[in-house]
PDB file of C-alpha atoms and ligand atoms in Angstrom:
ATOM      1  CA  MET A  27     -14.421  11.040   4.187  1.00  0.00           C
ATOM      2  CA  SER A  28     -10.647  12.611   4.327  1.00  0.00           C
ATOM      3  CA  LEU A  29      -7.712  10.296   3.741  1.00  0.00           C
ATOM      4  CA  LEU A  30      -4.222  11.235   4.741  1.00  0.00           C
ATOM      5  CA  VAL A  31      -1.505   9.227   3.099  1.00  0.00           C
ATOM      6  CA  THR A  32       2.223   8.996   3.732  1.00  0.00           C
ATOM      7  CA  GLY A  33       5.003   6.826   2.298  1.00  0.00           C
ATOM      8  CA  THR A  34       7.418   7.231  -0.334  1.00  0.00           C
ATOM      9  CA  VAL A  35       7.270   9.232  -3.681  1.00  0.00           C
ATOM     10  CA  ALA A  36      10.139   7.791  -5.710  1.00  0.00           C
ATOM     11  CA  PHE A  37      11.992   7.046  -8.784  1.00  0.00           C
ATOM     12  CA  ASP A  38      11.751   3.223  -9.413  1.00  0.00           C
ATOM     13  CA  ALA A  39      13.863   1.325 -11.937  1.00  0.00           C
ATOM     14  CA  ILE A  40      12.232  -2.153 -12.488  1.00  0.00           C
ATOM     15  CA  GLU A  41      13.602  -5.319 -14.430  1.00  0.00           C
ATOM     16  CA  THR A  42      11.018  -8.193 -15.191  1.00  0.00           C
ATOM     17  CA  PRO A  43      11.308 -10.884 -17.709  1.00  0.00           C
ATOM     18  CA  PHE A  44       9.309  -8.819 -20.046  1.00  0.00           C
ATOM     19  CA  GLY A  45      11.454  -5.632 -19.874  1.00  0.00           C
ATOM     20  CA  LYS A  46      13.166  -3.017 -17.994  1.00  0.00           C
ATOM     21  CA  THR A  47      12.294   0.570 -17.377  1.00  0.00           C
ATOM     22  CA  ASP A  48      14.393   3.603 -16.606  1.00  0.00           C
ATOM     23  CA  LYS A  49      13.809   5.943 -13.435  1.00  0.00           C
ATOM     24  CA  ILE A  50       9.933   6.227 -13.747  1.00  0.00           C
ATOM     25  CA  ILE A  51       7.521   7.545 -11.089  1.00  0.00           C
ATOM     26  CA  GLY A  52       6.998   5.149  -8.297  1.00  0.00           C
ATOM     27  CA  GLY A  53       6.811   5.023  -4.306  1.00  0.00           C
ATOM     28  CA  ALA A  54       4.235   3.596  -1.987  1.00  0.00           C
ATOM     29  CA  ALA A  55       2.464   6.790  -1.410  1.00  0.00           C
ATOM     30  CA  THR A  56       2.236   7.591  -5.121  1.00  0.00           C
ATOM     31  CA  TYR A  57       0.662   4.340  -5.610  1.00  0.00           C
ATOM     32  CA  ILE A  58      -1.667   4.309  -2.497  1.00  0.00           C
ATOM     33  CA  SER A  59      -2.961   7.668  -3.333  1.00  0.00           C
ATOM     34  CA  LEU A  60      -3.568   7.151  -6.897  1.00  0.00           C
ATOM     35  CA  ALA A  61      -5.827   3.912  -6.152  1.00  0.00           C
ATOM     36  CA  ALA A  62      -7.693   5.858  -3.094  1.00  0.00           C
ATOM     37  CA  SER A  63      -8.580   8.579  -5.541  1.00  0.00           C
ATOM     38  CA  TYR A  64     -10.976   6.339  -7.443  1.00  0.00           C
ATOM     39  CA  PHE A  65     -13.196   6.130  -4.274  1.00  0.00           C
ATOM     40  CA  THR A  66     -12.528   9.147  -2.272  1.00  0.00           C
ATOM     41  CA  LYS A  67     -12.101  12.709  -3.612  1.00  0.00           C
ATOM     42  CA  ASP A  68     -10.626  13.938  -0.228  1.00  0.00           C
ATOM     43  CA  VAL A  69      -6.874  12.300  -0.400  1.00  0.00           C
ATOM     44  CA  SER A  70      -3.832  14.557   0.804  1.00  0.00           C
ATOM     45  CA  LEU A  71      -0.026  13.538   0.545  1.00  0.00           C
ATOM     46  CA  ILE A  72       2.668  13.922   3.260  1.00  0.00           C
ATOM     47  CA  ALA A  73       5.842  13.051   1.645  1.00  0.00           C
ATOM     48  CA  VAL A  74       9.100  14.484   0.445  1.00  0.00           C
ATOM     49  CA  VAL A  75      11.042  14.571  -2.870  1.00  0.00           C
ATOM     50  CA  GLY A  76      14.254  16.308  -4.091  1.00  0.00           C
ATOM     51  CA  ASP A  77      14.376  18.597  -6.686  1.00  0.00           C
ATOM     52  CA  ASP A  78      15.205  16.122  -9.264  1.00  0.00           C
ATOM     53  CA  PHE A  79      11.476  14.995  -9.241  1.00  0.00           C
ATOM     54  CA  PRO A  80       9.876  16.216 -12.315  1.00  0.00           C
ATOM     55  CA  ALA A  81       7.213  18.978 -12.014  1.00  0.00           C
ATOM     56  CA  SER A  82       5.317  16.575 -14.689  1.00  0.00           C
ATOM     57  CA  TYR A  83       5.092  13.638 -11.957  1.00  0.00           C
ATOM     58  CA  ILE A  84       3.734  16.177  -9.388  1.00  0.00           C
ATOM     59  CA  GLU A  85       1.152  17.496 -11.952  1.00  0.00           C
ATOM     60  CA  LEU A  86       0.137  13.996 -12.578  1.00  0.00           C
ATOM     61  CA  ILE A  87      -0.675  13.384  -8.991  1.00  0.00           C
ATOM     62  CA  LYS A  88      -2.372  16.432  -8.825  1.00  0.00           C
ATOM     63  CA  SER A  89      -4.356  15.864 -11.765  1.00  0.00           C
ATOM     64  CA  LYS A  90      -6.049  13.005  -9.737  1.00  0.00           C
ATOM     65  CA  GLY A  91      -7.308  15.528  -6.894  1.00  0.00           C
ATOM     66  CA  ILE A  92      -4.852  14.583  -4.752  1.00  0.00           C
ATOM     67  CA  SER A  93      -3.725  17.424  -2.228  1.00  0.00           C
ATOM     68  CA  THR A  94       0.087  17.881  -2.499  1.00  0.00           C
ATOM     69  CA  GLU A  95       0.191  20.571   0.010  1.00  0.00           C
ATOM     70  CA  GLY A  96       1.965  18.365   2.452  1.00  0.00           C
ATOM     71  CA  LEU A  97       4.429  17.338  -0.370  1.00  0.00           C
ATOM     72  CA  GLN A  98       8.045  18.597   0.359  1.00  0.00           C
ATOM     73  CA  ILE A  99      10.481  19.516  -2.445  1.00  0.00           C
ATOM     74  CA  LYS A 100      13.848  19.710  -1.009  1.00  0.00           C
ATOM     75  CA  GLU A 101      16.570  21.907  -2.829  1.00  0.00           C
ATOM     76  CA  GLY A 102      19.619  20.332  -3.861  1.00  0.00           C
ATOM     77  CA  GLU A 103      18.684  16.546  -2.759  1.00  0.00           C
ATOM     78  CA  LYS A 104      17.915  13.713  -4.561  1.00  0.00           C
ATOM     79  CA  SER A 105      14.689  11.625  -4.252  1.00  0.00           C
ATOM     80  CA  PHE A 106      14.205   8.074  -2.894  1.00  0.00           C
ATOM     81  CA  PHE A 107      15.245   5.661  -5.491  1.00  0.00           C
ATOM     82  CA  TRP A 108      14.471   1.936  -5.426  1.00  0.00           C
ATOM     83  CA  SER A 109      15.360  -0.659  -8.226  1.00  0.00           C
ATOM     84  CA  GLY A 110      14.166  -4.302  -8.345  1.00  0.00           C
ATOM     85  CA  ARG A 111      14.365  -7.454 -10.296  1.00  0.00           C
ATOM     86  CA  TYR A 112      11.343  -9.940 -10.606  1.00  0.00           C
ATOM     87  CA  PHE A 113      11.990 -13.665 -11.397  1.00  0.00           C
ATOM     88  CA  ASN A 114      10.065 -15.701 -13.643  1.00  0.00           C
ATOM     89  CA  ASP A 115       7.339 -16.678 -11.427  1.00  0.00           C
ATOM     90  CA  MET A 116       6.944 -12.949 -10.473  1.00  0.00           C
ATOM     91  CA  ASN A 117       6.061 -13.646  -7.141  1.00  0.00           C
ATOM     92  CA  SER A 118       9.422 -13.053  -5.723  1.00  0.00           C
ATOM     93  CA  ARG A 119      11.674 -10.105  -6.292  1.00  0.00           C
ATOM     94  CA  GLU A 120      15.152  -8.993  -5.311  1.00  0.00           C
ATOM     95  CA  THR A 121      15.838  -5.348  -4.330  1.00  0.00           C
ATOM     96  CA  LEU A 122      18.868  -4.111  -6.201  1.00  0.00           C
ATOM     97  CA  ILE A 123      19.182  -0.707  -4.868  1.00  0.00           C
ATOM     98  CA  THR A 124      17.550   1.310  -2.034  1.00  0.00           C
ATOM     99  CA  GLU A 125      18.756   4.791  -2.066  1.00  0.00           C
ATOM    100  CA  LEU A 126      17.052   6.560   0.825  1.00  0.00           C
ATOM    101  CA  ASN A 127      18.486   9.987  -0.178  1.00  0.00           C
ATOM    102  CA  VAL A 128      15.862  12.766   0.896  1.00  0.00           C
ATOM    103  CA  LEU A 129      14.203  10.050   2.922  1.00  0.00           C
ATOM    104  CA  ALA A 130      17.036   9.734   5.353  1.00  0.00           C
ATOM    105  CA  ASP A 131      15.970  12.767   7.423  1.00  0.00           C
ATOM    106  CA  PHE A 132      12.551  13.265   6.194  1.00  0.00           C
ATOM    107  CA  ASP A 133      10.510  15.338   8.842  1.00  0.00           C
ATOM    108  CA  PRO A 134       6.767  14.561   8.208  1.00  0.00           C
ATOM    109  CA  ILE A 135       5.389  18.271   8.590  1.00  0.00           C
ATOM    110  CA  VAL A 136       1.608  18.293   8.664  1.00  0.00           C
ATOM    111  CA  PRO A 137       0.015  21.420   7.856  1.00  0.00           C
ATOM    112  CA  ALA A 138      -2.707  22.624  10.285  1.00  0.00           C
ATOM    113  CA  SER A 139      -5.458  21.965   7.393  1.00  0.00           C
ATOM    114  CA  LEU A 140      -4.380  18.194   7.083  1.00  0.00           C
ATOM    115  CA  ALA A 141      -3.851  17.459  11.060  1.00  0.00           C
ATOM    116  CA  GLN A 142      -7.478  16.053  11.412  1.00  0.00           C
ATOM    117  CA  PRO A 143      -7.944  13.233   8.931  1.00  0.00           C
ATOM    118  CA  GLU A 144     -10.627  10.851   9.341  1.00  0.00           C
ATOM    119  CA  PHE A 145      -8.669   7.887   7.766  1.00  0.00           C
ATOM    120  CA  VAL A 146      -4.871   7.459   7.548  1.00  0.00           C
ATOM    121  CA  MET A 147      -2.790   5.183   5.596  1.00  0.00           C
ATOM    122  CA  LEU A 148       0.958   5.098   6.488  1.00  0.00           C
ATOM    123  CA  GLY A 149       2.363   3.753   3.512  1.00  0.00           C
ATOM    124  CA  ASN A 150       5.935   2.157   3.436  1.00  0.00           C
ATOM    125  CA  LEU A 151       8.568   4.332   4.673  1.00  0.00           C
ATOM    126  CA  SER A 152      10.705   4.497   7.878  1.00  0.00           C
ATOM    127  CA  PRO A 153       8.524   3.446  11.089  1.00  0.00           C
ATOM    128  CA  GLN A 154       9.960   6.337  12.903  1.00  0.00           C
ATOM    129  CA  VAL A 155       8.146   8.981  10.188  1.00  0.00           C
ATOM    130  CA  GLN A 156       4.894   6.775  10.169  1.00  0.00           C
ATOM    131  CA  LEU A 157       4.790   7.341  13.963  1.00  0.00           C
ATOM    132  CA  THR A 158       5.924  11.043  14.049  1.00  0.00           C
ATOM    133  CA  LEU A 159       3.155  11.868  11.448  1.00  0.00           C
ATOM    134  CA  LEU A 160       0.725  10.193  13.645  1.00  0.00           C
ATOM    135  CA  GLU A 161       1.657  12.052  16.860  1.00  0.00           C
ATOM    136  CA  ARG A 162       1.330  15.247  14.853  1.00  0.00           C
ATOM    137  CA  LEU A 163      -2.452  14.727  14.107  1.00  0.00           C
ATOM    138  CA  THR A 164      -4.609  16.875  16.363  1.00  0.00           C
ATOM    139  CA  ASN A 165      -7.644  14.225  16.347  1.00  0.00           C
ATOM    140  CA  LYS A 166      -7.998  10.590  16.817  1.00  0.00           C
ATOM    141  CA  PRO A 167      -8.581   9.363  13.231  1.00  0.00           C
ATOM    142  CA  LYS A 168     -11.305   6.741  12.737  1.00  0.00           C
ATOM    143  CA  LEU A 169      -8.960   4.252  11.302  1.00  0.00           C
ATOM    144  CA  VAL A 170      -5.220   4.161  10.746  1.00  0.00           C
ATOM    145  CA  VAL A 171      -3.824   1.422   8.469  1.00  0.00           C
ATOM    146  CA  MET A 172      -0.060   0.743   8.181  1.00  0.00           C
ATOM    147  CA  ASP A 173       2.116  -1.043   5.626  1.00  0.00           C
ATOM    148  CA  THR A 174       5.673  -2.020   6.041  1.00  0.00           C
ATOM    149  CA  MET A 175       8.114  -4.234   4.535  1.00  0.00           C
ATOM    150  CA  ASN A 176      11.133  -6.614   5.431  1.00  0.00           C
ATOM    151  CA  PHE A 177      13.684  -3.391   4.843  1.00  0.00           C
ATOM    152  CA  TRP A 178      12.509  -1.961   7.848  1.00  0.00           C
ATOM    153  CA  MET A 179      12.260  -4.800   9.990  1.00  0.00           C
ATOM    154  CA  ASP A 180      15.914  -5.463   9.247  1.00  0.00           C
ATOM    155  CA  ILE A 181      17.016  -2.046  10.204  1.00  0.00           C
ATOM    156  CA  ALA A 182      14.299  -0.387  12.554  1.00  0.00           C
ATOM    157  CA  LEU A 183      12.401  -3.182  14.172  1.00  0.00           C
ATOM    158  CA  GLU A 184      12.174  -1.311  17.747  1.00  0.00           C
ATOM    159  CA  ASP A 185      10.689   1.545  16.037  1.00  0.00           C
ATOM    160  CA  LEU A 186       8.263  -0.533  13.988  1.00  0.00           C
ATOM    161  CA  LYS A 187       7.163  -2.370  17.071  1.00  0.00           C
ATOM    162  CA  LYS A 188       6.422   1.493  18.891  1.00  0.00           C
ATOM    163  CA  ALA A 189       4.281   2.103  15.788  1.00  0.00           C
ATOM    164  CA  LEU A 190       2.431  -1.105  15.464  1.00  0.00           C
ATOM    165  CA  LYS A 191       0.820  -0.065  18.936  1.00  0.00           C
ATOM    166  CA  LYS A 192      -0.580   2.867  17.353  1.00  0.00           C
ATOM    167  CA  VAL A 193      -2.385   1.412  14.331  1.00  0.00           C
ATOM    168  CA  ASP A 194      -5.457  -0.402  13.647  1.00  0.00           C
ATOM    169  CA  VAL A 195      -4.692  -2.571  10.601  1.00  0.00           C
ATOM    170  CA  LEU A 196      -1.219  -3.736   9.347  1.00  0.00           C
ATOM    171  CA  THR A 197      -0.835  -4.699   5.796  1.00  0.00           C
ATOM    172  CA  ILE A 198       2.256  -7.129   5.025  1.00  0.00           C
ATOM    173  CA  ASN A 199       3.089  -9.876   2.668  1.00  0.00           C
ATOM    174  CA  ASP A 200       2.976 -13.701   3.848  1.00  0.00           C
ATOM    175  CA  GLU A 201       6.960 -13.502   4.146  1.00  0.00           C
ATOM    176  CA  GLU A 202       7.163 -10.579   6.150  1.00  0.00           C
ATOM    177  CA  ALA A 203       4.612 -12.043   8.319  1.00  0.00           C
ATOM    178  CA  ARG A 204       6.643 -14.839   9.111  1.00  0.00           C
ATOM    179  CA  GLN A 205       9.890 -12.818   9.470  1.00  0.00           C
ATOM    180  CA  LEU A 206       7.826 -10.184  12.063  1.00  0.00           C
ATOM    181  CA  SER A 207       6.371 -13.195  13.937  1.00  0.00           C
ATOM    182  CA  GLY A 208       8.936 -15.694  13.792  1.00  0.00           C
ATOM    183  CA  GLU A 209       6.196 -18.381  12.974  1.00  0.00           C
ATOM    184  CA  TYR A 210       5.868 -20.089   9.834  1.00  0.00           C
ATOM    185  CA  SER A 211       2.211 -20.911  10.182  1.00  0.00           C
ATOM    186  CA  LEU A 212       0.197 -17.658   9.000  1.00  0.00           C
ATOM    187  CA  LEU A 213      -2.538 -18.165  11.828  1.00  0.00           C
ATOM    188  CA  LYS A 214      -0.193 -18.383  14.349  1.00  0.00           C
ATOM    189  CA  ALA A 215       1.749 -15.405  12.915  1.00  0.00           C
ATOM    190  CA  SER A 216      -1.359 -13.436  12.660  1.00  0.00           C
ATOM    191  CA  ARG A 217      -2.009 -13.772  16.384  1.00  0.00           C
ATOM    192  CA  VAL A 218       1.813 -12.968  17.472  1.00  0.00           C
ATOM    193  CA  ILE A 219       1.527  -9.885  15.039  1.00  0.00           C
ATOM    194  CA  ARG A 220      -1.973  -8.617  16.280  1.00  0.00           C
ATOM    195  CA  GLU A 221      -0.564  -8.907  19.921  1.00  0.00           C
ATOM    196  CA  MET A 222       1.883  -6.313  18.798  1.00  0.00           C
ATOM    197  CA  GLY A 223      -1.045  -3.625  18.547  1.00  0.00           C
ATOM    198  CA  PRO A 224      -3.140  -3.697  15.343  1.00  0.00           C
ATOM    199  CA  GLN A 225      -6.729  -5.259  15.884  1.00  0.00           C
ATOM    200  CA  TYR A 226      -6.645  -6.166  12.189  1.00  0.00           C
ATOM    201  CA  LEU A 227      -3.932  -7.896   9.916  1.00  0.00           C
ATOM    202  CA  ILE A 228      -4.059  -8.286   6.248  1.00  0.00           C
ATOM    203  CA  ILE A 229      -1.508 -10.796   4.946  1.00  0.00           C
ATOM    204  CA  LYS A 230      -1.001 -10.296   1.051  1.00  0.00           C
ATOM    205  CA  LYS A 231       0.005 -13.445  -0.781  1.00  0.00           C
ATOM    206  CA  GLY A 232       0.695 -12.060  -4.142  1.00  0.00           C
ATOM    207  CA  GLU A 233      -1.135 -13.977  -7.007  1.00  0.00           C
ATOM    208  CA  HIS A 234      -2.646 -16.236  -4.562  1.00  0.00           C
ATOM    209  CA  GLY A 235      -4.804 -13.207  -2.816  1.00  0.00           C
ATOM    210  CA  ALA A 236      -5.201 -11.754   0.558  1.00  0.00           C
ATOM    211  CA  LEU A 237      -6.221 -12.799   4.360  1.00  0.00           C
ATOM    212  CA  LEU A 238      -7.830 -10.425   6.570  1.00  0.00           C
ATOM    213  CA  PHE A 239      -7.729 -11.549  10.397  1.00  0.00           C
ATOM    214  CA  HIS A 240      -9.840  -9.995  13.197  1.00  0.00           C
ATOM    215  CA  GLY A 241     -10.590 -11.682  16.492  1.00  0.00           C
ATOM    216  CA  ASP A 242     -11.459 -15.347  15.573  1.00  0.00           C
ATOM    217  CA  GLN A 243     -12.668 -14.246  12.465  1.00  0.00           C
ATOM    218  CA  VAL A 244     -10.661 -14.692   8.923  1.00  0.00           C
ATOM    219  CA  PHE A 245     -11.582 -13.889   5.586  1.00  0.00           C
ATOM    220  CA  SER A 246      -9.795 -15.115   2.379  1.00  0.00           C
ATOM    221  CA  ALA A 247     -10.008 -13.393  -0.877  1.00  0.00           C
ATOM    222  CA  PRO A 248      -8.458 -14.831  -4.084  1.00  0.00           C
ATOM    223  CA  ALA A 249      -6.529 -13.021  -6.518  1.00  0.00           C
ATOM    224  CA  MET A 250      -7.743 -12.314  -9.906  1.00  0.00           C
ATOM    225  CA  LEU A 251      -6.516 -14.794 -12.518  1.00  0.00           C
ATOM    226  CA  LEU A 252      -4.813 -12.666 -15.202  1.00  0.00           C
ATOM    227  CA  GLU A 253      -3.471 -13.594 -18.606  1.00  0.00           C
ATOM    228  CA  ASP A 254      -0.886 -11.336 -18.454  1.00  0.00           C
ATOM    229  CA  VAL A 255       1.146 -10.278 -15.452  1.00  0.00           C
ATOM    230  CA  PHE A 256       3.541  -7.577 -16.595  1.00  0.00           C
ATOM    231  CA  ASP A 257       5.181  -5.702 -13.422  1.00  0.00           C
ATOM    232  CA  PRO A 258       3.839  -6.723  -9.755  1.00  0.00           C
ATOM    233  CA  THR A 259       5.743  -3.222  -8.474  1.00  0.00           C
ATOM    234  CA  GLY A 260       2.961  -1.571  -6.505  1.00  0.00           C
ATOM    235  CA  ALA A 261       0.551  -4.022  -6.427  1.00  0.00           C
ATOM    236  CA  GLY A 262       0.720  -4.139  -2.602  1.00  0.00           C
ATOM    237  CA  ASP A 263       0.183  -0.202  -2.473  1.00  0.00           C
ATOM    238  CA  THR A 264      -2.338  -0.165  -4.886  1.00  0.00           C
ATOM    239  CA  PHE A 265      -4.320  -3.032  -2.933  1.00  0.00           C
ATOM    240  CA  ALA A 266      -3.939  -0.774   0.168  1.00  0.00           C
ATOM    241  CA  GLY A 267      -5.013   2.179  -1.390  1.00  0.00           C
ATOM    242  CA  GLY A 268      -8.037   0.749  -2.993  1.00  0.00           C
ATOM    243  CA  PHE A 269      -8.853  -0.891   0.351  1.00  0.00           C
ATOM    244  CA  ILE A 270      -8.661   2.400   2.652  1.00  0.00           C
ATOM    245  CA  GLY A 271     -10.357   4.343  -0.265  1.00  0.00           C
ATOM    246  CA  TRP A 272     -13.206   2.006  -0.204  1.00  0.00           C
ATOM    247  CA  LEU A 273     -13.395   2.316   3.523  1.00  0.00           C
ATOM    248  CA  ALA A 274     -13.396   6.253   3.610  1.00  0.00           C
ATOM    249  CA  LEU A 275     -15.759   6.319   0.858  1.00  0.00           C
ATOM    250  CA  THR A 276     -18.422   4.315   2.586  1.00  0.00           C
ATOM    251  CA  ASN A 277     -17.310   5.392   6.108  1.00  0.00           C
ATOM    252  CA  ASP A 278     -17.643   2.041   7.713  1.00  0.00           C
ATOM    253  CA  ILE A 279     -15.005   0.383   9.275  1.00  0.00           C
ATOM    254  CA  SER A 280     -16.976  -3.070  10.136  1.00  0.00           C
ATOM    255  CA  PHE A 281     -15.574  -6.366   9.535  1.00  0.00           C
ATOM    256  CA  GLU A 282     -18.059  -6.883   6.809  1.00  0.00           C
ATOM    257  CA  ASN A 283     -17.187  -3.728   4.884  1.00  0.00           C
ATOM    258  CA  MET A 284     -13.535  -4.397   5.200  1.00  0.00           C
ATOM    259  CA  LYS A 285     -14.177  -7.902   3.310  1.00  0.00           C
ATOM    260  CA  ARG A 286     -15.611  -5.595   0.333  1.00  0.00           C
ATOM    261  CA  ALA A 287     -12.663  -3.151   0.811  1.00  0.00           C
ATOM    262  CA  ILE A 288     -10.219  -6.270   0.362  1.00  0.00           C
ATOM    263  CA  ILE A 289     -12.106  -7.028  -2.798  1.00  0.00           C
ATOM    264  CA  TYR A 290     -12.057  -3.371  -4.097  1.00  0.00           C
ATOM    265  CA  GLY A 291      -8.272  -3.418  -3.236  1.00  0.00           C
ATOM    266  CA  SER A 292      -7.437  -6.569  -5.022  1.00  0.00           C
ATOM    267  CA  ALA A 293      -9.566  -5.585  -8.193  1.00  0.00           C
ATOM    268  CA  MET A 294      -7.187  -2.218  -8.399  1.00  0.00           C
ATOM    269  CA  ALA A 295      -4.344  -4.159  -7.788  1.00  0.00           C
ATOM    270  CA  SER A 296      -5.296  -6.514 -10.638  1.00  0.00           C
ATOM    271  CA  PHE A 297      -4.880  -3.328 -12.917  1.00  0.00           C
ATOM    272  CA  CYS A 298      -1.694  -2.262 -11.450  1.00  0.00           C
ATOM    273  CA  VAL A 299       0.341  -5.506 -12.596  1.00  0.00           C
ATOM    274  CA  GLU A 300      -0.954  -5.637 -16.163  1.00  0.00           C
ATOM    275  CA  LYS A 301       1.586  -2.866 -17.193  1.00  0.00           C
ATOM    276  CA  PHE A 302       4.755  -1.300 -15.974  1.00  0.00           C
ATOM    277  CA  GLY A 303       4.573   1.109 -13.037  1.00  0.00           C
ATOM    278  CA  THR A 304       1.536   3.356 -12.701  1.00  0.00           C
ATOM    279  CA  ASP A 305       0.669   3.009 -16.400  1.00  0.00           C
ATOM    280  CA  ASN A 306      -2.557   0.956 -15.898  1.00  0.00           C
ATOM    281  CA  ILE A 307      -3.796   2.572 -12.801  1.00  0.00           C
ATOM    282  CA  LEU A 308      -4.256   6.173 -14.501  1.00  0.00           C
ATOM    283  CA  GLU A 309      -7.322   5.728 -15.956  1.00  0.00           C
ATOM    284  CA  ILE A 310      -9.279   2.878 -14.845  1.00  0.00           C
ATOM    285  CA  PRO A 311     -13.068   3.091 -16.192  1.00  0.00           C
ATOM    286  CA  ARG A 312     -15.542   2.483 -13.744  1.00  0.00           C
ATOM    287  CA  GLU A 313     -17.214  -0.309 -15.616  1.00  0.00           C
ATOM    288  CA  GLU A 314     -13.973  -2.307 -15.992  1.00  0.00           C
ATOM    289  CA  LEU A 315     -13.511  -2.086 -12.285  1.00  0.00           C
ATOM    290  CA  MET A 316     -16.927  -3.231 -11.538  1.00  0.00           C
ATOM    291  CA  GLU A 317     -16.642  -6.135 -14.042  1.00  0.00           C
ATOM    292  CA  ARG A 318     -13.696  -7.178 -11.862  1.00  0.00           C
ATOM    293  CA  VAL A 319     -15.372  -6.795  -8.550  1.00  0.00           C
ATOM    294  CA  ASN A 320     -17.871  -9.023  -9.809  1.00  0.00           C
ATOM    295  CA  ALA A 321     -15.545 -11.562 -11.366  1.00  0.00           C
ATOM    296  CA  PHE A 322     -14.171 -11.641  -7.864  1.00  0.00           C
ATOM    297  CA  LYS A 323     -17.588 -12.577  -6.638  1.00  0.00           C
ATOM    298  CA  LYS A 324     -18.219 -15.454  -8.960  1.00  0.00           C
ATOM    299  CA  LEU A 325     -14.377 -16.740  -8.360  1.00  0.00           C
ATOM    300  CA  SER A 326     -15.213 -17.939  -5.055  1.00  0.00           C
ATOM    301  CA  TYR A 327     -19.037 -17.977  -4.521  1.00  0.00           C
ATOM    302  CA  VAL A 328     -20.515 -21.620  -3.782  1.00  0.00           C
ATOM    303  CA  ASP A 329     -24.152 -22.287  -2.922  1.00  0.00           C
ATOM    304  CA  ILE A 330     -23.471 -24.900  -0.188  1.00  0.00           C
ATOM    305  CA  VAL A 331     -25.736 -26.359   2.174  1.00  0.00           C
TER     306      VAL A 331
HETATM  307  P1  AMP B   9       5.164  -2.953  -3.431  1.00  0.00           P
HETATM  308  O1  AMP B   9       5.414  -3.443  -4.888  1.00  0.00           O
HETATM  309  O2  AMP B   9       3.697  -2.333  -3.329  1.00  0.00           O
HETATM  310  O3  AMP B   9       5.694  -3.717  -2.305  1.00  0.00           O
HETATM  311  O4  AMP B   9       5.629  -1.369  -3.536  1.00  0.00           O
HETATM  312  C1  AMP B   9       6.709  -0.901  -4.546  1.00  0.00           C
HETATM  313  C2  AMP B   9       6.936   0.420  -4.493  1.00  0.00           C
HETATM  314  O5  AMP B   9       7.701   0.464  -2.836  1.00  0.00           O
HETATM  315  C3  AMP B   9       7.937   0.999  -5.306  1.00  0.00           C
HETATM  316  O6  AMP B   9       7.402   2.029  -5.988  1.00  0.00           O
HETATM  317  C4  AMP B   9       9.202   1.519  -4.141  1.00  0.00           C
HETATM  318  O7  AMP B   9       9.660   2.866  -4.549  1.00  0.00           O
HETATM  319  C5  AMP B   9       8.604   1.404  -2.893  1.00  0.00           C
HETATM  320  N1  AMP B   9       9.722   1.002  -1.856  1.00  0.00           N
HETATM  321  C6  AMP B   9      10.603   0.141  -2.297  1.00  0.00           C
HETATM  322  N2  AMP B   9      11.326  -0.117  -0.941  1.00  0.00           N
HETATM  323  C7  AMP B   9      11.083   0.869  -0.138  1.00  0.00           C
HETATM  324  C8  AMP B   9      11.166   1.035   1.202  1.00  0.00           C
HETATM  325  N3  AMP B   9      12.353   0.511   1.615  1.00  0.00           N
HETATM  326  N4  AMP B   9      10.494   2.142   1.838  1.00  0.00           N
HETATM  327  C9  AMP B   9       9.581   2.495   1.009  1.00  0.00           C
HETATM  328  N5  AMP B   9       9.121   2.360  -0.066  1.00  0.00           N
HETATM  329  C10 AMP B   9       9.808   1.612  -0.840  1.00  0.00           C
END
């Protein structure tokens, strides 16, 4: 099934207890589309970069079969730039720099050939852009998943609330769920947030896994226990890409299948954090992915009567 992805395509500079990078390829839509491309071959990107964005990075995205027809390159402008630093526990990070640059006046033009996607992933960027993109589609997609972060809650809460009314699934982390709902209990938070629009809510809890809420149902997935966590950047987006990629591959949006999608997303994210940036999600052998999916099954399976 076809999947349309938006979000940032960016330069990231990352600092962790294990090292530092200069500006490397990053951005929510980059991670999402790379991860989703393992599952569905029909992935298209709607995003914007400046003319400082290396052609080799765009070639890298294309080499995974991702359509860049909807990727705008703005002459004389700079790409979105984000810089962050992780602390020793790697679960918390500090944003050092967010330079919107070309994102500040991004008009998400949807070419006619991409305007009828079956699945849509609104990766992290301005909620106004997320909403505009949805309004420009000429069909009603089977499923719309949205990701966002505290940055947009702080500066564009009203737009975010408008966008939330139009999406089926929201993915955010635990801290953001608490901020958005004003509730500490994640159960209460999940109710408040779902009243804002999305019928499904995924709360990402970093190294503690993820929760899926729908109606009265809750599914809890663990995170993979890893020897080395090098750089968590992009883990949430890689998770989202694996999640929606699996749903698009199977064309099944039942709660049961969303549980599987969460495991595939978590397995993809576990690769992401083992190296800097996108390094470890460019070539994941199928057998290794399946080994991790099976490890997830074992991790929380219990035969109880
Ligand atoms: P994650 O670690 O999955 O939360 O996402 C990290 C990615 O999000 C990085 O590659 C950044 O370029 C991107 N990012 C950081 N801040 C923002 C923002 N305010 N809007 C959109 N993307 C962002």
